[in-house]
Amino acid sequence: MLLPLAAVVSKAFGGGADAFWHAVSDRQALAALRLTLILSLVVTAVNAVMGTLIAWVLVRDEFRGKSFVNSLIDLPFALPTIVAGLTLLALYGPRGPAPFNIAYTRIGVATALLFVTLPFVVRAVQPVLLTLDRESEEAAESLGASPWVTFRRVILPSLMPAILSGGALAFARALGEFGSIVLIAGNLPFRTELASVFIYGSIQSDDTQAAAAVSVVLLLLALVVRGLIAALDRWGRRHEG
Amino acid sequence: MTGIVVSDVSKSFGDFVAVDDISLTVPDGSLTALLGPSGSGKSTLLRMIAGLEEPGAGQIVIGGADVTRTPARKREIGFVFQHYAAFKHMTVRDNVAFGLEIRRADRAKIRSRVDELLRLVHLEAYAKRYPSQLSGGQRQRMALARALAVEPRVLLLDEPFGALDATVRRDLRAWLRRLHDEVSVTTILVTHDQEEAMEVAGQIVVMNGGRIEQVGSPRELYEAPANDFVAGFVGPVTELAGSKLRPHDVDIRIDPVDGAMEAQVRRVTHLGFEVRVELEAGDGRRLWAQLTREEAEQLELMDGQIVYVRASRRMPVALA
Ligand SMILES: Nc1ncnc2c1ncn2[C@@H]1O[C@H](COP(=O)(O)OP(=O)(O)O)[C@@H](O)[C@H]1O
Ligand SMILES: [Mg+2]
């Protein structure tokens, strides 16, 4: 595990800190990193809300085909990501049946990222929702709380650790996602190029220094997110027992 | 005036009738117990009064107003659950303050009211703790304070001591009785424990199979049960010469007396303050008697001994 990581790090700093710094502050590299970070944050935020909503409907509502919908949630995990990318391109691309074309746009890239990271929050929130103490919701109701106040003051605080840790996983996944976005992004530097695609492109053009440098930045971000998830986990359990 | 009047209320879950056409009056300021075996519909009835369950039929009136279609949050009730239903991520203080805070009461007022309640339930020292750091008894006292904070018109308790140890349960029972004398809010207590109902409540409603068997004071139920079920549920019953009586009303004599039946002592069991005597009567039927230690010492009963038994007091109603 550590060996290849060490190789990447040594490659990145092979030319000294200056070379690393130079590679990272390259305009195209910076743009890719910035876009990756922003899209990942946006996608995480959207999926935190959507995922919670979907988990809620799957746990609290009864409807026909519920177990089918439930099994559909894992599709992004089950599907090879390149297939997911191809599917999106076929659907929303220039020759697709959809009335709009989002191929080679940031919206398209975001859509792909939304799709592949959807299951994280849903699957994190669902089990917590299942074990929630329904009587504490009834207690809130009997004390005069409206459904919204009960959700915000009683339910949401219990779900928050799960939403955040599911969101952190989704964020980490979005940072490094390649397969599903490489086709729909269309590799337009400064417009739709994400860090992972940038790395791929640099390798293709033999600029290993740039590829390794950007990889190290992604690696650092991933490590920070890991730490965050661990902290969230401890925090979520602080009132257990 | 915050009495509760339940009229012809029914509730089914699918085909199963959990509450079957119940009518009931809970007097203003009373402490009424709903007593019955598990599954008899007590919680369902209580939850309908609270507005947490919608009746299939009938009407519920609280304090003169028809609340049948009023949501729980507008009924001004306090509800206490068997498993505390604490807000786990809030401190004891915040739990108790919840009802006042969502009403956007004045901050200073909330503070003083919560302090007052924490004193009332003896949790002043625990205000900053989380529910997970409290014992079961403390959690339930917190839940009671939380329910009382909003000055509910009625207090509804669903087996509030059911999850607690026997000793804690006994303490809290006595404490609830005193609390009710102090606060005197109309209270309904659901329990399957006849001793708890008898000790705490002024009025007991005995339920069975979704229906009411009898309503009365603890003494009325014990001394004049309406039927076999109530007789057996509120205390021990034995049978002598075809009639039912309480085991402590079996009069045992060494010498024959008028109206007494011959019987043989089968077994004598000493249970501290009471002594149980199992007997086989002349007609071959088994019965048992409950004696005080003094009575047992005077009689000096031995296994196999022939004695004479009669009823010193029968239950007034002829039981089926
Ligand atoms: N939500 C529900 N769905 C289906 N059956 C229920 C529900 N609530 C209660 N019951 C049934 O109704 C009956 C009465 O329940 P309950 O009122 O809880 O009884 P008690 O409190 O006296 O033990 C039980 O047989 C129980 O299984
Ligand atoms: Mg019950």
Coordinates of C-alpha atoms and ligand atoms in Angstrom, one line a residue:
Chain A
M1 CA 0.0 0.0 0.0
L2 CA 2.6 2.5 1.1
L3 CA 5.2 1.7 -1.5
P4 CA 3.4 3.1 -4.6
L5 CA 2.4 6.1 -2.5
A6 CA 6.0 6.7 -1.5
A7 CA 6.9 6.4 -5.2
V8 CA 4.4 9.1 -6.2
V9 CA 5.6 11.4 -3.4
S10 CA 9.2 11.0 -4.2
K11 CA 8.4 11.6 -7.9
A12 CA 6.6 14.8 -7.0
F13 CA 9.5 16.1 -4.9
G14 CA 12.1 14.4 -7.1
G15 CA 13.0 17.8 -8.6
G16 CA 13.0 19.5 -5.2
A17 CA 10.3 21.6 -3.5
D18 CA 10.6 24.3 -6.1
A19 CA 9.8 21.9 -9.0
F20 CA 6.8 20.6 -7.0
W21 CA 5.6 24.1 -6.3
H22 CA 6.2 25.1 -9.9
A23 CA 4.2 22.1 -11.2
V24 CA 1.3 22.7 -8.8
S25 CA 1.0 26.4 -9.5
D26 CA 0.9 25.8 -13.2
R27 CA -2.3 27.6 -14.4
Q28 CA -3.8 24.5 -16.0
A29 CA -3.0 22.3 -12.9
L30 CA -4.4 24.9 -10.6
A31 CA -7.6 25.3 -12.7
A32 CA -8.1 21.5 -12.6
L33 CA -7.6 21.4 -8.9
R34 CA -9.9 24.3 -8.3
L35 CA -12.6 22.9 -10.4
T36 CA -12.2 19.5 -8.7
L37 CA -12.5 21.0 -5.3
I38 CA -15.5 23.2 -6.1
L39 CA -17.4 20.5 -8.0
S40 CA -16.7 18.0 -5.2
L41 CA -18.0 20.4 -2.6
V42 CA -21.1 21.2 -4.6
V43 CA -21.8 17.6 -5.4
T44 CA -21.3 16.6 -1.8
A45 CA -23.7 19.3 -0.6
V46 CA -26.4 18.4 -3.1
N47 CA -26.1 14.7 -2.3
A48 CA -26.1 15.3 1.5
V49 CA -29.6 16.8 1.1
M50 CA -30.8 14.4 -1.7
G51 CA -29.3 11.4 0.0
T52 CA -31.0 12.2 3.3
L53 CA -34.3 12.8 1.5
I54 CA -34.1 9.5 -0.3
A55 CA -33.1 7.6 2.8
W56 CA -36.1 9.2 4.6
V57 CA -38.5 8.1 1.9
L58 CA -37.0 4.6 1.8
V59 CA -37.3 4.2 5.6
R60 CA -40.4 6.1 6.5
D61 CA -42.7 5.8 3.5
E62 CA -44.5 2.8 2.2
F63 CA -45.0 2.5 -1.6
R64 CA -45.1 -0.1 -4.2
G65 CA -41.7 -1.1 -5.7
K66 CA -39.9 0.2 -2.6
S67 CA -37.4 -2.7 -2.4
F68 CA -36.7 -2.3 -6.1
V69 CA -35.9 1.4 -5.7
N70 CA -33.8 0.5 -2.7
S71 CA -31.7 -1.9 -4.7
L72 CA -31.4 0.7 -7.4
I73 CA -29.5 3.0 -5.0
D74 CA -26.4 0.7 -5.2
L75 CA -26.3 0.8 -9.0
P76 CA -23.6 3.5 -9.1
F77 CA -21.5 1.2 -7.0
A78 CA -22.2 -1.9 -9.0
L79 CA -21.8 -0.4 -12.4
P80 CA -18.2 0.0 -13.7
T81 CA -17.7 3.7 -13.7
I82 CA -16.7 3.9 -17.3
V83 CA -20.0 2.3 -18.2
A84 CA -21.8 4.9 -16.1
G85 CA -19.9 7.6 -18.0
L86 CA -20.8 6.0 -21.3
T87 CA -24.5 5.8 -20.3
L88 CA -24.6 9.4 -19.3
L89 CA -23.0 10.4 -22.6
A90 CA -25.4 8.3 -24.5
L91 CA -28.3 9.8 -22.6
Y92 CA -27.4 13.5 -22.5
G93 CA -24.7 13.7 -25.2
P94 CA -25.1 15.3 -28.6
R95 CA -26.9 12.3 -30.1
G96 CA -28.8 11.3 -26.9
P97 CA -32.6 11.3 -26.5
A98 CA -32.6 14.0 -23.8
P99 CA -33.7 17.4 -25.1
F100 CA -30.6 19.0 -23.8
N101 CA -26.9 18.4 -24.3
I102 CA -24.7 18.5 -21.3
A103 CA -21.7 16.6 -22.7
Y104 CA -18.4 18.5 -22.4
T105 CA -19.9 20.9 -19.8
R106 CA -19.4 21.4 -16.1
I107 CA -23.0 20.5 -15.6
G108 CA -22.3 17.2 -17.3
V109 CA -19.3 16.5 -15.1
A110 CA -21.3 17.4 -12.0
T111 CA -24.1 15.1 -13.1
A112 CA -21.7 12.2 -13.4
L113 CA -20.2 13.0 -10.0
L114 CA -23.7 13.3 -8.5
F115 CA -24.5 9.9 -9.9
V116 CA -21.5 8.0 -8.7
T117 CA -21.5 9.5 -5.2
L118 CA -25.2 9.2 -4.5
P119 CA -25.2 6.0 -2.5
F120 CA -22.8 7.2 0.2
V121 CA -25.2 9.5 2.1
V122 CA -28.2 7.3 1.5
R123 CA -26.4 4.2 2.9
A124 CA -25.0 6.1 5.8
V125 CA -28.3 7.7 6.9
Q126 CA -30.6 4.7 6.3
P127 CA -29.5 2.5 9.2
V128 CA -29.5 5.4 11.6
L129 CA -33.0 6.4 10.5
L130 CA -34.1 2.8 11.1
T131 CA -32.9 2.8 14.7
L132 CA -34.2 6.2 15.6
D133 CA -36.3 6.3 18.7
R134 CA -39.8 7.1 17.3
E135 CA -41.1 7.8 20.8
S136 CA -38.7 10.8 21.2
E137 CA -40.4 12.2 18.1
E138 CA -43.8 11.6 19.7
A139 CA -42.5 13.2 22.9
A140 CA -41.5 16.3 20.9
E141 CA -44.9 16.3 19.3
S142 CA -46.7 16.1 22.6
L143 CA -44.6 19.0 23.9
G144 CA -46.0 21.1 21.1
A145 CA -43.5 20.7 18.3
S146 CA -44.6 20.9 14.7
P147 CA -43.3 18.2 12.3
W148 CA -40.7 20.6 11.0
V149 CA -39.5 21.6 14.5
T150 CA -39.4 17.9 15.4
F151 CA -37.3 17.2 12.4
R152 CA -34.9 20.1 12.9
R153 CA -34.5 19.8 16.7
V154 CA -34.9 16.1 17.4
I155 CA -34.3 14.0 14.2
L156 CA -31.7 16.0 12.3
P157 CA -29.2 16.2 15.2
S158 CA -29.3 12.4 15.4
L159 CA -28.8 12.1 11.7
M160 CA -26.1 14.7 11.4
P161 CA -23.1 12.5 12.1
A162 CA -24.2 10.0 9.5
I163 CA -24.9 12.7 6.9
L164 CA -21.5 14.3 7.5
S165 CA -19.6 11.0 7.4
G166 CA -21.5 9.8 4.3
G167 CA -20.9 13.3 2.8
A168 CA -17.1 13.0 3.6
L169 CA -17.0 9.6 1.8
A170 CA -18.8 11.1 -1.2
F171 CA -16.4 14.0 -1.2
A172 CA -13.4 11.8 -1.1
R173 CA -14.8 9.7 -4.0
A174 CA -15.6 12.8 -6.0
L175 CA -12.1 14.2 -5.6
G176 CA -10.5 11.2 -7.4
E177 CA -13.3 10.1 -9.7
F178 CA -12.1 9.4 -13.2
G179 CA -14.0 6.6 -15.0
S180 CA -17.4 8.2 -15.1
I181 CA -16.3 11.7 -16.0
V182 CA -13.5 11.2 -18.5
L183 CA -15.9 10.7 -21.4
I184 CA -18.5 13.4 -20.5
A185 CA -15.8 15.9 -19.6
G186 CA -14.3 15.8 -23.0
N187 CA -11.0 17.1 -21.7
L188 CA -11.3 20.8 -22.2
P189 CA -8.6 22.4 -20.1
F190 CA -9.8 25.3 -17.9
R191 CA -13.4 24.3 -18.6
T192 CA -14.2 20.8 -17.7
E193 CA -10.8 19.3 -16.8
L194 CA -10.7 17.7 -13.3
A195 CA -7.6 16.9 -11.5
S196 CA -7.8 13.2 -12.3
V197 CA -8.2 13.9 -16.0
F198 CA -5.3 16.4 -15.8
I199 CA -3.1 13.7 -14.2
Y200 CA -4.1 11.3 -17.0
G201 CA -3.4 13.8 -19.6
S202 CA 0.0 14.7 -18.1
I203 CA 1.1 11.1 -18.1
Q204 CA 0.0 10.8 -21.7
S205 CA 2.2 13.7 -22.6
D206 CA 5.0 12.4 -20.5
D207 CA 4.9 15.2 -17.8
T208 CA 5.2 12.8 -14.8
Q209 CA 6.3 15.6 -12.6
A210 CA 3.0 17.5 -13.1
A211 CA 1.0 14.3 -12.7
A212 CA 2.8 13.3 -9.5
A213 CA 2.5 16.8 -8.0
V214 CA -1.2 17.1 -8.5
S215 CA -1.6 13.5 -7.2
V216 CA 0.1 14.5 -4.0
V217 CA -2.3 17.4 -3.5
L218 CA -5.2 15.0 -4.1
L219 CA -3.6 12.6 -1.6
L220 CA -3.3 15.3 1.0
L221 CA -6.9 16.3 0.6
A222 CA -8.0 12.6 0.9
L223 CA -6.0 12.3 4.1
V224 CA -7.6 15.4 5.6
V225 CA -11.0 13.9 4.7
R226 CA -10.1 10.6 6.3
G227 CA -9.2 12.4 9.5
L228 CA -12.4 14.3 9.3
I229 CA -14.4 11.1 9.0
A230 CA -12.7 9.5 12.0
A231 CA -13.4 12.6 14.1
L232 CA -17.0 12.7 12.9
D233 CA -17.4 9.1 13.9
R234 CA -16.2 9.8 17.5
W235 CA -18.4 12.9 17.7
G236 CA -21.4 10.9 16.5
R237 CA -21.0 8.4 19.2
R238 CA -20.5 10.9 22.0
H239 CA -24.0 10.5 23.6
E240 CA -24.3 6.8 23.0
G241 CA -25.3 4.4 25.7
Chain B
M1 CA -62.0 22.0 34.5
T2 CA -59.7 19.5 32.7
G3 CA -61.6 16.2 33.2
I4 CA -61.4 13.8 30.3
V5 CA -64.5 12.2 28.7
V6 CA -64.0 9.3 26.3
S7 CA -67.2 8.3 24.5
D8 CA -67.7 5.1 22.4
V9 CA -64.1 5.1 21.3
S10 CA -62.8 2.2 19.1
K11 CA -59.6 1.5 17.4
S12 CA -58.6 -1.4 15.1
F13 CA -55.3 -2.4 13.6
G14 CA -56.2 -4.2 10.4
D15 CA -58.8 -6.8 11.5
F16 CA -57.7 -6.7 15.1
V17 CA -59.8 -4.6 17.5
A18 CA -57.4 -3.1 20.0
V19 CA -59.9 -0.8 21.7
D20 CA -63.6 -1.9 21.5
D21 CA -66.2 0.8 22.1
I22 CA -64.9 2.3 25.3
S23 CA -66.5 5.1 27.3
L24 CA -64.8 6.5 30.3
T25 CA -64.8 9.6 32.5
V26 CA -61.6 10.8 34.2
P27 CA -62.5 13.4 36.9
D28 CA -60.7 16.7 37.0
G29 CA -57.6 16.5 39.1
S30 CA -57.8 12.8 39.7
L31 CA -55.1 10.2 39.3
T32 CA -56.7 7.4 37.3
A33 CA -55.0 4.1 36.5
L34 CA -55.6 2.0 33.4
L35 CA -54.9 -1.5 34.7
G36 CA -55.0 -4.6 32.6
P37 CA -52.8 -7.4 31.2
S38 CA -50.4 -6.8 28.3
G39 CA -52.3 -6.4 25.1
S40 CA -55.5 -5.3 26.7
G41 CA -55.5 -1.9 24.8
K42 CA -54.3 0.4 27.6
S43 CA -51.6 2.1 25.6
T44 CA -53.8 2.4 22.5
L45 CA -56.5 4.1 24.6
L46 CA -53.9 6.4 26.3
R47 CA -52.3 7.3 22.9
M48 CA -55.7 8.2 21.5
I49 CA -56.3 10.5 24.4
A50 CA -52.9 12.1 23.7
G51 CA -53.6 12.4 20.0
L52 CA -50.7 10.1 19.0
E53 CA -53.2 7.6 17.6
E54 CA -56.4 8.4 15.8
P55 CA -59.6 6.8 17.0
G56 CA -61.5 4.7 14.4
A57 CA -64.7 5.9 16.1
G58 CA -65.9 7.8 19.0
Q59 CA -65.2 11.1 20.7
I60 CA -62.6 12.4 23.1
V61 CA -63.2 15.5 25.2
I62 CA -60.6 17.2 27.3
G63 CA -61.6 20.1 29.6
G64 CA -64.9 20.4 27.9
A65 CA -63.5 20.8 24.4
D66 CA -63.8 18.1 21.7
V67 CA -60.2 17.2 20.7
T68 CA -61.0 14.1 18.7
R69 CA -59.4 15.6 15.6
T70 CA -56.9 17.9 17.3
P71 CA -53.3 17.0 16.7
A72 CA -51.2 16.0 19.7
R73 CA -49.2 19.1 19.7
K74 CA -52.2 21.3 20.3
R75 CA -53.8 19.2 23.1
E76 CA -51.6 20.6 25.8
I77 CA -50.9 17.2 27.3
G78 CA -47.8 15.8 28.9
F79 CA -46.8 12.3 27.9
V80 CA -44.3 10.0 29.6
F81 CA -43.1 6.8 27.8
Q82 CA -41.9 3.6 29.3
H83 CA -38.5 3.9 27.7
Y84 CA -38.1 7.6 28.6
A85 CA -37.9 8.9 25.0
A86 CA -35.2 11.3 26.0
F87 CA -33.6 13.7 23.5
K88 CA -30.2 12.0 23.6
H89 CA -28.2 14.9 22.1
M90 CA -29.5 17.4 24.6
T91 CA -28.5 18.0 28.2
V92 CA -31.0 17.4 31.0
R93 CA -31.6 21.1 31.2
D94 CA -32.3 21.3 27.4
N95 CA -34.6 18.3 27.5
V96 CA -36.7 19.9 30.2
A97 CA -36.6 23.3 28.5
F98 CA -37.6 21.9 25.1
G99 CA -41.4 22.6 25.3
L100 CA -40.9 26.1 26.6
E101 CA -38.2 26.9 24.0
I102 CA -40.2 25.9 21.0
R103 CA -43.0 28.2 22.4
R104 CA -40.4 31.0 22.3
A105 CA -40.9 31.7 26.0
D106 CA -38.8 34.4 27.6
R107 CA -35.3 33.2 28.4
A108 CA -35.2 34.2 32.0
K109 CA -38.6 32.7 32.5
I110 CA -37.5 29.4 30.9
R111 CA -34.4 29.3 33.2
S112 CA -36.4 29.8 36.4
R113 CA -39.1 27.4 35.4
V114 CA -36.6 24.7 34.5
D115 CA -34.7 25.2 37.7
E116 CA -38.0 24.9 39.6
L117 CA -38.8 21.6 37.8
L118 CA -35.3 20.2 38.3
R119 CA -35.7 20.8 42.0
L120 CA -39.1 19.1 41.9
V121 CA -37.7 16.0 40.4
H122 CA -34.4 16.1 42.4
L123 CA -32.2 16.5 39.4
E124 CA -30.7 20.0 40.2
A125 CA -27.2 18.5 40.3
Y126 CA -27.6 16.8 36.9
A127 CA -28.7 19.7 34.7
K128 CA -25.6 19.6 32.6
R129 CA -25.5 15.8 32.0
Y130 CA -26.7 14.0 29.0
P131 CA -29.4 11.3 29.3
S132 CA -26.9 8.6 28.7
Q133 CA -25.1 9.6 31.9
L134 CA -28.3 9.1 34.0
S135 CA -29.8 6.0 35.7
G136 CA -33.2 4.8 34.5
G137 CA -35.0 6.3 37.4
Q138 CA -33.3 9.6 36.8
R139 CA -34.1 9.6 33.1
Q140 CA -37.7 9.0 33.9
R141 CA -37.8 11.8 36.4
M142 CA -36.3 14.0 33.7
A143 CA -39.0 12.9 31.3
L144 CA -41.6 13.8 33.9
A145 CA -40.1 17.2 34.4
R146 CA -40.0 17.8 30.6
A147 CA -43.7 16.9 30.4
L148 CA -44.6 19.1 33.3
A149 CA -42.6 22.1 32.1
V150 CA -45.3 23.2 29.7
E151 CA -48.0 23.0 32.4
P152 CA -50.0 20.4 30.6
R153 CA -53.7 20.2 31.3
V154 CA -53.4 16.4 31.6
L155 CA -50.5 14.1 32.3
L156 CA -50.5 10.7 30.6
L157 CA -48.0 8.1 31.8
D158 CA -47.5 4.9 29.8
E159 CA -46.0 2.2 32.1
P160 CA -43.5 4.9 33.3
F161 CA -41.8 2.6 35.8
G162 CA -42.0 -0.5 33.7
A163 CA -38.3 -0.5 32.8
L164 CA -37.0 0.1 36.3
D165 CA -35.8 -2.1 39.1
A166 CA -38.3 -3.2 41.8
T167 CA -36.9 -0.9 44.5
V168 CA -36.6 2.2 42.2
R169 CA -40.1 1.5 41.0
R170 CA -41.5 1.5 44.5
D171 CA -39.7 4.7 45.4
L172 CA -40.9 6.5 42.3
R173 CA -44.4 5.3 42.8
A174 CA -44.6 6.9 46.2
W175 CA -42.9 9.9 44.8
L176 CA -45.5 10.2 42.0
R177 CA -48.3 10.0 44.5
R178 CA -46.8 12.9 46.5
L179 CA -46.1 14.8 43.3
H180 CA -49.7 14.5 42.3
D181 CA -50.8 15.8 45.6
E182 CA -48.6 18.8 45.0
V183 CA -49.3 19.5 41.4
S184 CA -52.7 17.8 41.2
V185 CA -52.9 17.8 37.4
T186 CA -55.4 15.3 35.9
T187 CA -53.3 12.2 35.5
I188 CA -53.8 8.8 33.7
L189 CA -51.3 6.1 34.6
V190 CA -51.1 3.0 32.5
T191 CA -49.9 -0.1 34.3
H192 CA -50.2 -3.9 34.3
D193 CA -49.1 -4.0 37.9
Q194 CA -52.2 -4.1 40.2
E195 CA -50.1 -3.2 43.3
E196 CA -48.9 -0.1 41.5
A197 CA -52.4 0.9 40.4
M198 CA -53.8 0.3 43.9
E199 CA -51.0 2.2 45.6
V200 CA -51.0 5.3 43.4
A201 CA -54.5 5.7 41.9
G202 CA -57.7 7.0 43.3
Q203 CA -59.7 5.5 40.5
I204 CA -58.8 2.3 38.7
V205 CA -60.1 1.3 35.2
V206 CA -59.6 -2.4 34.7
M207 CA -59.2 -3.3 31.0
N208 CA -59.3 -6.6 29.3
G209 CA -59.4 -7.5 25.6
G210 CA -60.0 -3.9 24.5
R211 CA -62.9 -3.4 26.9
I212 CA -63.5 -2.0 30.4
E213 CA -64.3 -4.7 33.0
Q214 CA -64.8 -2.3 35.9
V215 CA -64.2 1.2 37.1
G216 CA -63.8 1.9 40.8
S217 CA -61.6 2.8 43.8
P218 CA -58.9 0.3 44.7
R219 CA -61.1 -0.8 47.7
E220 CA -64.2 -1.3 45.6
L221 CA -62.3 -3.4 43.1
Y222 CA -60.8 -5.5 45.8
E223 CA -63.8 -6.0 47.9
A224 CA -66.6 -6.0 45.3
P225 CA -65.1 -7.1 42.0
A226 CA -67.6 -7.1 39.2
N227 CA -66.5 -10.4 37.8
D228 CA -64.0 -13.2 38.0
F229 CA -61.5 -11.4 35.8
V230 CA -61.4 -8.3 38.0
A231 CA -61.3 -10.4 41.2
G232 CA -58.4 -12.4 40.0
F233 CA -56.5 -9.4 38.5
V234 CA -56.6 -7.2 41.6
G235 CA -55.8 -9.8 44.2
P236 CA -55.5 -13.5 44.9
V237 CA -58.7 -15.6 44.9
T238 CA -59.5 -19.0 46.3
E239 CA -62.6 -21.1 46.4
L240 CA -64.5 -22.7 49.3
A241 CA -67.7 -24.7 49.0
G242 CA -68.4 -23.2 45.6
S243 CA -67.9 -19.6 46.5
K244 CA -65.0 -17.4 45.8
L245 CA -63.1 -15.5 48.5
R246 CA -59.8 -13.8 49.3
P247 CA -57.3 -16.3 50.9
H248 CA -57.1 -14.0 54.0
D249 CA -60.8 -14.5 54.5
V250 CA -60.4 -18.2 55.0
D251 CA -61.1 -18.9 58.7
I252 CA -59.2 -21.9 60.0
R253 CA -60.3 -23.6 63.2
I254 CA -58.9 -26.6 65.1
D255 CA -62.3 -27.6 66.5
P256 CA -65.5 -28.0 64.4
V257 CA -67.8 -24.9 64.3
D258 CA -71.1 -24.2 62.6
G259 CA -70.9 -23.9 58.9
A260 CA -67.3 -25.0 58.7
M261 CA -66.0 -27.7 56.4
E262 CA -63.5 -30.3 57.3
A263 CA -60.1 -30.0 55.5
Q264 CA -56.7 -31.4 55.6
V265 CA -53.5 -29.3 55.7
R266 CA -51.3 -30.1 52.8
R267 CA -48.5 -27.6 53.1
V268 CA -47.6 -24.6 55.2
T269 CA -45.2 -22.0 53.7
H270 CA -43.7 -19.2 55.7
L271 CA -43.2 -16.0 53.7
G272 CA -42.0 -13.6 56.3
F273 CA -45.0 -11.6 57.4
E274 CA -47.5 -13.9 55.9
V275 CA -48.0 -17.7 56.1
R276 CA -49.6 -19.6 53.3
V277 CA -51.6 -22.8 54.1
E278 CA -52.6 -25.1 51.3
L279 CA -55.6 -27.3 52.1
E280 CA -57.7 -30.0 50.7
A281 CA -61.3 -29.6 51.7
G282 CA -63.8 -32.5 52.5
D283 CA -65.2 -32.2 48.9
G284 CA -61.8 -32.9 47.5
R285 CA -61.2 -29.3 46.2
R286 CA -58.0 -27.6 46.9
L287 CA -57.9 -24.1 48.5
W288 CA -55.4 -21.9 50.2
A289 CA -55.4 -19.5 53.1
Q290 CA -53.3 -16.6 54.0
L291 CA -52.6 -16.1 57.7
T292 CA -50.6 -13.6 59.6
R293 CA -47.6 -15.0 61.5
E294 CA -49.4 -14.6 64.8
E295 CA -52.5 -16.5 63.6
A296 CA -50.2 -19.3 62.3
E297 CA -48.3 -19.4 65.6
Q298 CA -51.5 -19.8 67.6
L299 CA -52.9 -22.6 65.3
E300 CA -49.6 -24.5 65.2
L301 CA -50.6 -26.1 62.0
M302 CA -48.8 -29.2 60.8
D303 CA -48.9 -31.0 57.4
G304 CA -51.6 -33.7 57.3
Q305 CA -53.6 -32.2 60.2
I306 CA -57.4 -32.1 60.1
V307 CA -58.9 -28.6 60.5
Y308 CA -62.2 -26.8 59.9
V309 CA -62.5 -24.0 57.4
R310 CA -65.2 -21.4 56.6
A311 CA -65.4 -18.1 54.9
S312 CA -65.1 -15.2 57.3
R313 CA -66.2 -12.9 54.5
R314 CA -67.3 -13.6 51.0
M315 CA -67.1 -11.3 48.0
P316 CA -70.5 -9.6 47.9
V317 CA -71.1 -10.2 44.2
A318 CA -71.9 -13.7 43.1
L319 CA -69.1 -14.5 40.6
A320 CA -69.6 -16.6 37.6
Ligands
LIG1 N1 -49.5 0.1 15.7 C1 -50.0 -1.2 15.9 N2 -50.2 -2.0 14.9 C2 -50.7 -3.2 15.0 N3 -51.2 -3.7 16.2 C3 -51.1 -2.9 17.3 C4 -50.5 -1.6 17.2 N4 -50.5 -1.1 18.4 C5 -51.1 -2.0 19.2 N5 -51.4 -3.1 18.6 C6 -52.1 -4.3 19.1 O1 -53.2 -3.8 19.9 C7 -53.3 -4.6 21.1 C8 -53.3 -3.7 22.2 O2 -52.1 -3.0 22.3 P1 -51.7 -2.0 23.5 O3 -52.7 -0.9 23.5 O4 -50.3 -1.7 23.3 O5 -51.9 -2.9 24.8 P2 -51.3 -2.7 26.2 O6 -50.8 -1.4 26.3 O7 -52.5 -2.9 27.1 O8 -50.3 -3.8 26.5 C9 -52.1 -5.5 21.1 O9 -52.5 -6.8 20.7 C10 -51.2 -5.0 20.1 O10 -50.4 -6.0 19.4
MG2 MG -48.8 -0.8 26.7

